[in-house]
Amino acid sequence: MTILVTGATSAVGYFIAKELREKYPKTEIKALTRSDKKAPELEELGISFVKGDLTDKPSLEKALNGIDDVYNAAGEARDYIPSRIYYEVNVDGTRNILDAFIKNNGSRFLHVSTVGIYGYKVKNHPIKEDYPKKSDHPYHESKWVAEQLVFEYAKEHGFFASTVRPPYIVGPRDRQVAPKIFDYLLNDKKIPLVGKGKATISFVHHEDVARALVMCGEAEKANGEAFHVIGSSCTAKELFELAGEISGKKPIFSEISFPLAISVAVISEAIAKMKGSKPKISRRRINQFSRTRVYDFTKIKDFVGFKPQYDVKQAFQDAFNWMKEQKLV
């Protein structure tokens, strides 16, 4: 058996490759890379490299030659980029790798999606996997379309497919969530606390996502199924207080109403657009930390026996420790 991991130089992809290596020490595992630059930490795990790009279909057909299983963690999730890029990478890129996968007679396709596909305005918590999808951001919409593609291809061509839907992913190698949280604390910035910070938000550790996806690949019951993979939850205010304990810096809160916060974000976005820069605050960021979103994750426990090993505090502690090791703080 030969396994290919996409996005292996990212946080989630790296831990998927690491988990696979620990589970299958004698299996050939390859990492898809867009450049000739190697990742020493993957080489140390005995991971080889194959060149390819999600947006370059011929390169994928070559890269997937001889590949049995694909663990797809590649994708575009950055803020403040043109909407078309989300679709080019997350939708067209997923379609490209699926086409290459079936052309090379692949066996199993494991995919990383997101709970963002339900949108920000969710009700009836904790919500289950069959909750109506209402994407309210191009990134979320692109991930939902990509997930549907995976299952459509699997049904048509008869291969094994399963996806996991994580919330905010935090831990070592995190360059997205934790750095932004700790930036407020370490630089004594005022933290806009919308709605008194009562919104409950879910998080998961990178290692839990990796372990969950690998477990799905091993369980026949997971075929054709999508699963929430959640670590634990806390309120927005509790999150910054927790980050304050970890960093040794007391959070400075500035309470603001939701309508006012959205108005400020609209103005900030307009100014940023004129200047060609990133807004200091955005409607997406306001929604992320002011809307309660709690997800039921009993399904993955029932189907594959997965239980999270890390809570939100440990996830942020691990992220902060890694940031210190990398001299990022």
mmCIF file of C-alpha atoms in Angstrom:
data_model
loop_
_atom_site.group_PDB
_atom_site.id
_atom_site.type_symbol
_atom_site.label_atom_id
_atom_site.label_comp_id
_atom_site.label_asym_id
_atom_site.label_seq_id
_atom_site.Cartn_x
_atom_site.Cartn_y
_atom_site.Cartn_z
ATOM 1 C CA MET A 1 0.000 0.000 0.000
ATOM 2 C CA THR A 2 1.187 3.511 -0.861
ATOM 3 C CA ILE A 3 -0.355 6.598 0.734
ATOM 4 C CA LEU A 4 -0.296 10.216 -0.441
ATOM 5 C CA VAL A 5 -0.897 13.126 1.936
ATOM 6 C CA THR A 6 -1.731 16.531 0.489
ATOM 7 C CA GLY A 7 -1.090 19.670 2.516
ATOM 8 C CA ALA A 8 1.562 17.777 4.500
ATOM 9 C CA THR A 9 3.669 20.882 5.078
ATOM 10 C CA SER A 10 0.713 22.548 6.819
ATOM 11 C CA ALA A 11 -0.194 21.888 10.437
ATOM 12 C CA VAL A 12 -3.018 19.399 9.913
ATOM 13 C CA GLY A 13 -1.350 17.655 6.987
ATOM 14 C CA TYR A 14 1.883 17.234 8.918
ATOM 15 C CA PHE A 15 0.120 15.544 11.827
ATOM 16 C CA ILE A 16 -1.817 13.302 9.441
ATOM 17 C CA ALA A 17 1.475 12.181 7.891
ATOM 18 C CA LYS A 18 2.944 11.681 11.368
ATOM 19 C CA GLU A 19 -0.058 9.652 12.537
ATOM 20 C CA LEU A 20 0.076 7.492 9.427
ATOM 21 C CA ARG A 21 3.780 6.850 9.894
ATOM 22 C CA GLU A 22 3.216 5.773 13.497
ATOM 23 C CA LYS A 23 0.325 3.512 12.479
ATOM 24 C CA TYR A 24 2.027 2.078 9.390
ATOM 25 C CA PRO A 25 5.811 2.090 9.952
ATOM 26 C CA LYS A 26 6.533 -0.062 6.882
ATOM 27 C CA THR A 27 4.102 1.610 4.481
ATOM 28 C CA GLU A 28 5.359 3.984 1.793
ATOM 29 C CA ILE A 29 3.991 7.437 2.541
ATOM 30 C CA LYS A 30 4.417 10.373 0.184
ATOM 31 C CA ALA A 31 3.748 14.085 0.615
ATOM 32 C CA LEU A 32 2.509 16.213 -2.252
ATOM 33 C CA THR A 33 4.571 19.386 -2.609
ATOM 34 C CA ARG A 34 4.341 22.283 -5.045
ATOM 35 C CA SER A 35 8.060 23.051 -5.024
ATOM 36 C CA ASP A 36 11.379 21.245 -4.855
ATOM 37 C CA LYS A 37 11.895 22.563 -1.330
ATOM 38 C CA LYS A 38 11.821 19.719 1.181
ATOM 39 C CA ALA A 39 10.503 19.675 4.736
ATOM 40 C CA PRO A 40 13.141 18.226 7.113
ATOM 41 C CA GLU A 41 10.536 17.313 9.735
ATOM 42 C CA LEU A 42 8.759 15.096 7.190
ATOM 43 C CA GLU A 43 11.997 13.583 5.934
ATOM 44 C CA GLU A 44 12.803 12.624 9.519
ATOM 45 C CA LEU A 45 9.579 10.592 9.532
ATOM 46 C CA GLY A 46 10.647 8.764 6.399
ATOM 47 C CA ILE A 47 8.126 10.595 4.233
ATOM 48 C CA SER A 48 9.145 10.962 0.587
ATOM 49 C CA PHE A 49 8.072 13.825 -1.664
ATOM 50 C CA VAL A 50 6.273 13.966 -4.974
ATOM 51 C CA LYS A 51 5.773 17.193 -6.893
ATOM 52 C CA GLY A 52 2.277 18.314 -7.787
ATOM 53 C CA ASP A 53 -0.238 21.129 -7.473
ATOM 54 C CA LEU A 54 -3.993 20.917 -6.936
ATOM 55 C CA THR A 55 -4.514 23.453 -9.709
ATOM 56 C CA ASP A 56 -2.288 21.529 -12.152
ATOM 57 C CA LYS A 57 -4.183 18.417 -13.236
ATOM 58 C CA PRO A 58 -1.375 16.787 -15.285
ATOM 59 C CA SER A 59 0.993 17.079 -12.313
ATOM 60 C CA LEU A 60 -1.560 15.307 -10.108
ATOM 61 C CA GLU A 61 -2.040 12.471 -12.577
ATOM 62 C CA LYS A 62 1.703 11.887 -12.452
ATOM 63 C CA ALA A 63 1.925 12.304 -8.668
ATOM 64 C CA LEU A 64 -0.878 9.804 -7.996
ATOM 65 C CA ASN A 65 0.625 7.078 -10.141
ATOM 66 C CA GLY A 66 0.826 4.000 -7.908
ATOM 67 C CA ILE A 67 -1.041 5.661 -5.023
ATOM 68 C CA ASP A 68 -3.641 3.575 -3.192
ATOM 69 C CA ASP A 69 -4.968 5.965 -0.530
ATOM 70 C CA VAL A 70 -5.163 9.764 -0.448
ATOM 71 C CA TYR A 71 -5.478 11.891 2.691
ATOM 72 C CA ASN A 72 -6.490 15.287 1.376
ATOM 73 C CA ALA A 73 -5.655 18.108 3.790
ATOM 74 C CA ALA A 74 -4.651 20.700 1.199
ATOM 75 C CA GLY A 75 -6.784 23.769 0.704
ATOM 76 C CA GLU A 76 -7.007 27.541 0.753
ATOM 77 C CA ALA A 77 -8.291 29.119 3.962
ATOM 78 C CA ARG A 78 -6.523 32.488 4.180
ATOM 79 C CA ASP A 79 -8.512 35.605 4.960
ATOM 80 C CA TYR A 80 -8.849 38.597 2.655
ATOM 81 C CA ILE A 81 -8.163 36.936 -0.681
ATOM 82 C CA PRO A 82 -10.295 37.052 -3.863
ATOM 83 C CA SER A 83 -13.232 34.643 -3.659
ATOM 84 C CA ARG A 84 -12.219 32.938 -6.897
ATOM 85 C CA ILE A 85 -9.067 31.579 -5.228
ATOM 86 C CA TYR A 86 -11.149 29.565 -2.751
ATOM 87 C CA TYR A 87 -12.970 27.925 -5.656
ATOM 88 C CA GLU A 88 -9.868 27.416 -7.787
ATOM 89 C CA VAL A 89 -8.055 25.591 -4.984
ATOM 90 C CA ASN A 90 -10.770 24.035 -2.834
ATOM 91 C CA VAL A 91 -13.295 23.106 -5.519
ATOM 92 C CA ASP A 92 -11.385 22.777 -8.788
ATOM 93 C CA GLY A 93 -8.365 21.435 -6.905
ATOM 94 C CA THR A 94 -10.451 18.739 -5.220
ATOM 95 C CA ARG A 95 -12.012 17.820 -8.558
ATOM 96 C CA ASN A 96 -8.558 17.595 -10.134
ATOM 97 C CA ILE A 97 -7.176 15.267 -7.489
ATOM 98 C CA LEU A 98 -10.326 13.123 -7.595
ATOM 99 C CA ASP A 99 -9.958 12.775 -11.370
ATOM 100 C CA ALA A 100 -6.321 11.765 -10.929
ATOM 101 C CA PHE A 101 -7.318 9.402 -8.126
ATOM 102 C CA ILE A 102 -9.837 7.456 -10.207
ATOM 103 C CA LYS A 103 -7.562 7.480 -13.260
ATOM 104 C CA ASN A 104 -4.942 5.720 -11.143
ATOM 105 C CA ASN A 105 -7.500 3.324 -9.600
ATOM 106 C CA GLY A 106 -7.203 4.659 -6.059
ATOM 107 C CA SER A 107 -8.776 2.781 -3.174
ATOM 108 C CA ARG A 108 -9.511 5.165 -0.280
ATOM 109 C CA PHE A 109 -10.001 8.934 -0.230
ATOM 110 C CA LEU A 110 -10.025 10.711 3.147
ATOM 111 C CA HIS A 111 -10.854 14.406 3.140
ATOM 112 C CA VAL A 112 -10.664 17.315 5.591
ATOM 113 C CA SER A 113 -13.729 19.566 5.432
ATOM 114 C CA THR A 114 -14.993 22.107 8.007
ATOM 115 C CA VAL A 115 -17.958 22.827 10.286
ATOM 116 C CA GLY A 116 -18.047 26.216 8.567
ATOM 117 C CA ILE A 117 -20.324 24.683 5.939
ATOM 118 C CA TYR A 118 -23.295 25.303 8.273
ATOM 119 C CA GLY A 119 -22.642 29.031 8.383
ATOM 120 C CA TYR A 120 -22.435 31.269 11.432
ATOM 121 C CA LYS A 121 -26.138 31.563 12.255
ATOM 122 C CA VAL A 122 -26.820 28.073 13.569
ATOM 123 C CA LYS A 123 -29.474 27.016 16.087
ATOM 124 C CA ASN A 124 -30.520 23.918 18.057
ATOM 125 C CA HIS A 125 -27.126 23.248 19.622
ATOM 126 C CA PRO A 126 -25.307 20.963 19.601
ATOM 127 C CA ILE A 127 -25.928 20.507 15.884
ATOM 128 C CA LYS A 128 -25.499 17.180 14.127
ATOM 129 C CA GLU A 129 -23.929 16.314 10.779
ATOM 130 C CA ASP A 130 -27.281 16.434 8.955
ATOM 131 C CA TYR A 131 -27.927 20.055 9.958
ATOM 132 C CA PRO A 132 -28.881 22.221 6.912
ATOM 133 C CA LYS A 133 -25.896 23.711 5.120
ATOM 134 C CA LYS A 134 -25.943 27.489 4.738
ATOM 135 C CA SER A 135 -22.513 28.744 3.846
ATOM 136 C CA ASP A 136 -22.177 32.483 4.401
ATOM 137 C CA HIS A 137 -18.588 32.955 3.246
ATOM 138 C CA PRO A 138 -16.846 31.944 -0.017
ATOM 139 C CA TYR A 139 -14.407 29.738 1.898
ATOM 140 C CA HIS A 140 -17.199 27.807 3.620
ATOM 141 C CA GLU A 141 -19.142 27.462 0.380
ATOM 142 C CA SER A 142 -16.085 26.161 -1.464
ATOM 143 C CA LYS A 143 -15.474 23.552 1.232
ATOM 144 C CA TRP A 144 -19.083 22.350 1.092
ATOM 145 C CA VAL A 145 -18.959 22.003 -2.692
ATOM 146 C CA ALA A 146 -15.647 20.143 -2.384
ATOM 147 C CA GLU A 147 -17.050 17.731 0.204
ATOM 148 C CA GLN A 148 -20.029 16.967 -2.013
ATOM 149 C CA LEU A 149 -17.667 16.278 -4.907
ATOM 150 C CA VAL A 150 -15.813 13.694 -2.831
ATOM 151 C CA PHE A 151 -18.976 11.721 -2.092
ATOM 152 C CA GLU A 152 -20.373 12.112 -5.616
ATOM 153 C CA TYR A 153 -17.170 10.719 -7.138
ATOM 154 C CA ALA A 154 -17.049 7.915 -4.569
ATOM 155 C CA LYS A 155 -20.625 6.873 -5.306
ATOM 156 C CA GLU A 156 -20.101 6.965 -9.061
ATOM 157 C CA HIS A 157 -16.740 5.184 -9.113
ATOM 158 C CA GLY A 158 -17.115 2.882 -6.116
ATOM 159 C CA PHE A 159 -14.196 3.862 -3.911
ATOM 160 C CA PHE A 160 -14.071 4.346 -0.133
ATOM 161 C CA ALA A 161 -14.544 7.962 0.994
ATOM 162 C CA SER A 162 -14.937 9.666 4.347
ATOM 163 C CA THR A 163 -14.595 13.240 5.577
ATOM 164 C CA VAL A 164 -14.070 14.978 8.899
ATOM 165 C CA ARG A 165 -15.431 18.417 9.738
ATOM 166 C CA PRO A 166 -13.306 20.177 12.357
ATOM 167 C CA PRO A 167 -13.973 23.616 13.906
ATOM 168 C CA TYR A 168 -11.018 25.930 14.689
ATOM 169 C CA ILE A 169 -7.892 23.769 14.694
ATOM 170 C CA VAL A 170 -5.232 24.711 17.242
ATOM 171 C CA GLY A 171 -1.926 23.241 18.385
ATOM 172 C CA PRO A 172 1.742 23.095 17.386
ATOM 173 C CA ARG A 173 2.510 24.568 13.928
ATOM 174 C CA ASP A 174 -0.651 26.698 14.084
ATOM 175 C CA ARG A 175 -0.180 29.925 12.142
ATOM 176 C CA GLN A 176 -3.845 30.836 11.836
ATOM 177 C CA VAL A 177 -5.843 30.818 15.076
ATOM 178 C CA ALA A 178 -3.573 30.882 18.141
ATOM 179 C CA PRO A 179 -1.157 33.571 16.844
ATOM 180 C CA LYS A 180 -4.054 35.991 16.345
ATOM 181 C CA ILE A 181 -5.404 35.322 19.842
ATOM 182 C CA PHE A 182 -2.026 35.694 21.548
ATOM 183 C CA ASP A 183 -1.252 38.825 19.522
ATOM 184 C CA TYR A 184 -3.961 40.681 21.448
ATOM 185 C CA LEU A 185 -2.469 39.615 24.773
ATOM 186 C CA LEU A 186 1.227 40.037 24.043
ATOM 187 C CA ASN A 187 0.814 43.477 22.483
ATOM 188 C CA ASP A 188 -1.665 44.817 25.055
ATOM 189 C CA LYS A 189 -4.342 45.325 22.429
ATOM 190 C CA LYS A 190 -7.926 45.976 23.437
ATOM 191 C CA ILE A 191 -10.053 42.905 22.776
ATOM 192 C CA PRO A 192 -13.476 43.791 21.304
ATOM 193 C CA LEU A 193 -15.839 41.673 23.388
ATOM 194 C CA VAL A 194 -19.064 41.386 21.406
ATOM 195 C CA GLY A 195 -22.163 40.506 23.416
ATOM 196 C CA LYS A 196 -20.106 40.323 26.618
ATOM 197 C CA GLY A 197 -18.146 37.420 25.122
ATOM 198 C CA LYS A 198 -20.864 34.889 25.899
ATOM 199 C CA ALA A 199 -20.769 33.115 22.522
ATOM 200 C CA THR A 200 -19.590 29.503 22.822
ATOM 201 C CA ILE A 201 -16.963 28.409 20.299
ATOM 202 C CA SER A 202 -15.570 24.954 19.512
ATOM 203 C CA PHE A 203 -11.925 23.992 19.007
ATOM 204 C CA VAL A 204 -9.901 20.873 18.262
ATOM 205 C CA HIS A 205 -6.203 19.958 18.443
ATOM 206 C CA HIS A 206 -4.317 19.175 15.218
ATOM 207 C CA GLU A 207 -3.371 15.754 16.540
ATOM 208 C CA ASP A 208 -6.997 14.869 17.257
ATOM 209 C CA VAL A 209 -7.991 15.775 13.691
ATOM 210 C CA ALA A 210 -5.191 13.610 12.315
ATOM 211 C CA ARG A 211 -6.045 10.668 14.543
ATOM 212 C CA ALA A 212 -9.744 10.940 13.704
ATOM 213 C CA LEU A 213 -9.126 10.940 9.948
ATOM 214 C CA VAL A 214 -6.793 7.943 10.124
ATOM 215 C CA MET A 215 -9.338 6.064 12.255
ATOM 216 C CA CYS A 216 -11.998 6.807 9.639
ATOM 217 C CA GLY A 217 -9.737 5.319 6.987
ATOM 218 C CA GLU A 218 -9.544 2.106 9.002
ATOM 219 C CA ALA A 219 -13.278 1.703 9.685
ATOM 220 C CA GLU A 220 -15.548 0.312 6.978
ATOM 221 C CA LYS A 221 -18.524 1.898 8.767
ATOM 222 C CA ALA A 222 -17.030 5.307 7.966
ATOM 223 C CA ASN A 223 -17.382 4.780 4.225
ATOM 224 C CA GLY A 224 -19.666 7.422 2.742
ATOM 225 C CA GLU A 225 -19.897 9.306 6.018
ATOM 226 C CA ALA A 226 -18.947 12.776 7.263
ATOM 227 C CA PHE A 227 -18.043 13.366 10.903
ATOM 228 C CA HIS A 228 -17.638 16.269 13.298
ATOM 229 C CA VAL A 229 -14.318 16.038 15.118
ATOM 230 C CA ILE A 230 -14.390 18.314 18.162
ATOM 231 C CA GLY A 231 -12.065 18.746 21.132
ATOM 232 C CA SER A 232 -13.962 21.030 23.513
ATOM 233 C CA SER A 233 -15.701 24.398 23.678
ATOM 234 C CA CYS A 234 -15.547 27.622 25.678
ATOM 235 C CA THR A 235 -16.965 31.129 25.498
ATOM 236 C CA ALA A 236 -15.117 33.904 23.690
ATOM 237 C CA LYS A 237 -14.348 35.614 26.994
ATOM 238 C CA GLU A 238 -13.107 32.365 28.548
ATOM 239 C CA LEU A 239 -10.855 31.846 25.532
ATOM 240 C CA PHE A 240 -9.003 35.124 26.025
ATOM 241 C CA GLU A 241 -8.822 34.596 29.775
ATOM 242 C CA LEU A 242 -7.329 31.163 29.146
ATOM 243 C CA ALA A 243 -4.854 32.627 26.654
ATOM 244 C CA GLY A 244 -3.982 35.222 29.279
ATOM 245 C CA GLU A 245 -3.153 32.508 31.810
ATOM 246 C CA ILE A 246 -0.948 30.746 29.276
ATOM 247 C CA SER A 247 0.892 33.878 28.145
ATOM 248 C CA GLY A 248 1.039 35.563 31.540
ATOM 249 C CA LYS A 249 -0.734 38.641 30.168
ATOM 250 C CA LYS A 250 -4.069 39.903 31.446
ATOM 251 C CA PRO A 251 -6.602 40.496 28.653
ATOM 252 C CA ILE A 252 -7.870 44.031 28.155
ATOM 253 C CA PHE A 253 -11.533 43.831 27.196
ATOM 254 C CA SER A 254 -13.611 46.472 25.468
ATOM 255 C CA GLU A 255 -17.296 45.557 25.351
ATOM 256 C CA ILE A 256 -19.154 46.409 22.163
ATOM 257 C CA SER A 257 -22.634 45.605 20.851
ATOM 258 C CA PHE A 258 -23.024 43.341 17.821
ATOM 259 C CA PRO A 259 -24.668 46.008 15.582
ATOM 260 C CA LEU A 260 -21.924 48.521 16.379
ATOM 261 C CA ALA A 261 -19.208 45.915 15.823
ATOM 262 C CA ILE A 262 -20.617 45.064 12.391
ATOM 263 C CA SER A 263 -20.825 48.759 11.475
ATOM 264 C CA VAL A 264 -17.191 49.289 12.453
ATOM 265 C CA ALA A 265 -16.202 46.204 10.447
ATOM 266 C CA VAL A 266 -18.010 47.456 7.330
ATOM 267 C CA ILE A 267 -16.149 50.775 7.537
ATOM 268 C CA SER A 268 -12.843 48.998 8.189
ATOM 269 C CA GLU A 269 -13.352 46.746 5.169
ATOM 270 C CA ALA A 270 -14.224 49.714 2.942
ATOM 271 C CA ILE A 271 -11.106 51.632 3.976
ATOM 272 C CA ALA A 272 -8.932 48.553 3.492
ATOM 273 C CA LYS A 273 -10.370 47.987 0.020
ATOM 274 C CA MET A 274 -9.525 51.550 -1.010
ATOM 275 C CA LYS A 275 -5.997 51.208 0.339
ATOM 276 C CA GLY A 276 -5.491 47.705 -0.988
ATOM 277 C CA SER A 277 -4.708 46.428 2.507
ATOM 278 C CA LYS A 278 -6.198 44.061 5.088
ATOM 279 C CA PRO A 279 -8.977 45.433 7.334
ATOM 280 C CA LYS A 280 -8.182 45.783 11.015
ATOM 281 C CA ILE A 281 -11.506 44.124 11.762
ATOM 282 C CA SER A 282 -13.898 42.261 9.476
ATOM 283 C CA ARG A 283 -17.481 41.032 9.537
ATOM 284 C CA ARG A 284 -16.178 37.487 9.262
ATOM 285 C CA ARG A 285 -14.043 37.918 12.381
ATOM 286 C CA ILE A 286 -16.942 39.496 14.293
ATOM 287 C CA ASN A 287 -19.202 36.585 13.387
ATOM 288 C CA GLN A 288 -16.547 34.053 14.342
ATOM 289 C CA PHE A 289 -16.350 35.275 17.917
ATOM 290 C CA SER A 290 -19.911 36.441 18.548
ATOM 291 C CA ARG A 291 -22.017 33.512 17.314
ATOM 292 C CA THR A 292 -22.483 30.401 19.439
ATOM 293 C CA ARG A 293 -21.621 27.280 17.438
ATOM 294 C CA VAL A 294 -21.515 23.978 19.280
ATOM 295 C CA TYR A 295 -21.363 20.670 17.430
ATOM 296 C CA ASP A 296 -22.410 17.172 18.413
ATOM 297 C CA PHE A 297 -19.591 14.653 17.927
ATOM 298 C CA THR A 298 -21.151 11.429 19.147
ATOM 299 C CA LYS A 299 -21.354 10.050 15.602
ATOM 300 C CA ILE A 300 -17.604 9.635 15.169
ATOM 301 C CA LYS A 301 -17.416 7.991 18.585
ATOM 302 C CA ASP A 302 -20.171 5.534 17.650
ATOM 303 C CA PHE A 303 -18.832 4.765 14.169
ATOM 304 C CA VAL A 304 -15.062 4.570 14.692
ATOM 305 C CA GLY A 305 -14.523 4.815 18.460
ATOM 306 C CA PHE A 306 -12.828 8.214 18.357
ATOM 307 C CA LYS A 307 -12.508 10.296 21.521
ATOM 308 C CA PRO A 308 -10.561 13.591 21.679
ATOM 309 C CA GLN A 309 -7.372 13.552 23.732
ATOM 310 C CA TYR A 310 -6.947 17.328 24.044
ATOM 311 C CA ASP A 311 -9.181 20.067 25.411
ATOM 312 C CA VAL A 312 -9.059 23.714 24.354
ATOM 313 C CA LYS A 313 -6.625 24.680 27.119
ATOM 314 C CA GLN A 314 -4.069 22.048 26.131
ATOM 315 C CA ALA A 315 -4.452 22.928 22.456
ATOM 316 C CA PHE A 316 -3.621 26.585 23.090
ATOM 317 C CA GLN A 317 -0.854 25.671 25.532
ATOM 318 C CA ASP A 318 0.770 23.450 22.898
ATOM 319 C CA ALA A 319 0.380 26.193 20.312
ATOM 320 C CA PHE A 320 2.011 28.766 22.592
ATOM 321 C CA ASN A 321 4.882 26.422 23.461
ATOM 322 C CA TRP A 322 5.534 25.858 19.763
ATOM 323 C CA MET A 323 5.409 29.595 19.056
ATOM 324 C CA LYS A 324 8.062 30.131 21.742
ATOM 325 C CA GLU A 325 10.235 27.368 20.285
ATOM 326 C CA GLN A 326 9.993 29.030 16.878
ATOM 327 C CA LYS A 327 10.751 32.428 18.444
ATOM 328 C CA LEU A 328 7.426 33.753 17.206
ATOM 329 C CA VAL A 329 6.694 35.276 20.623
#
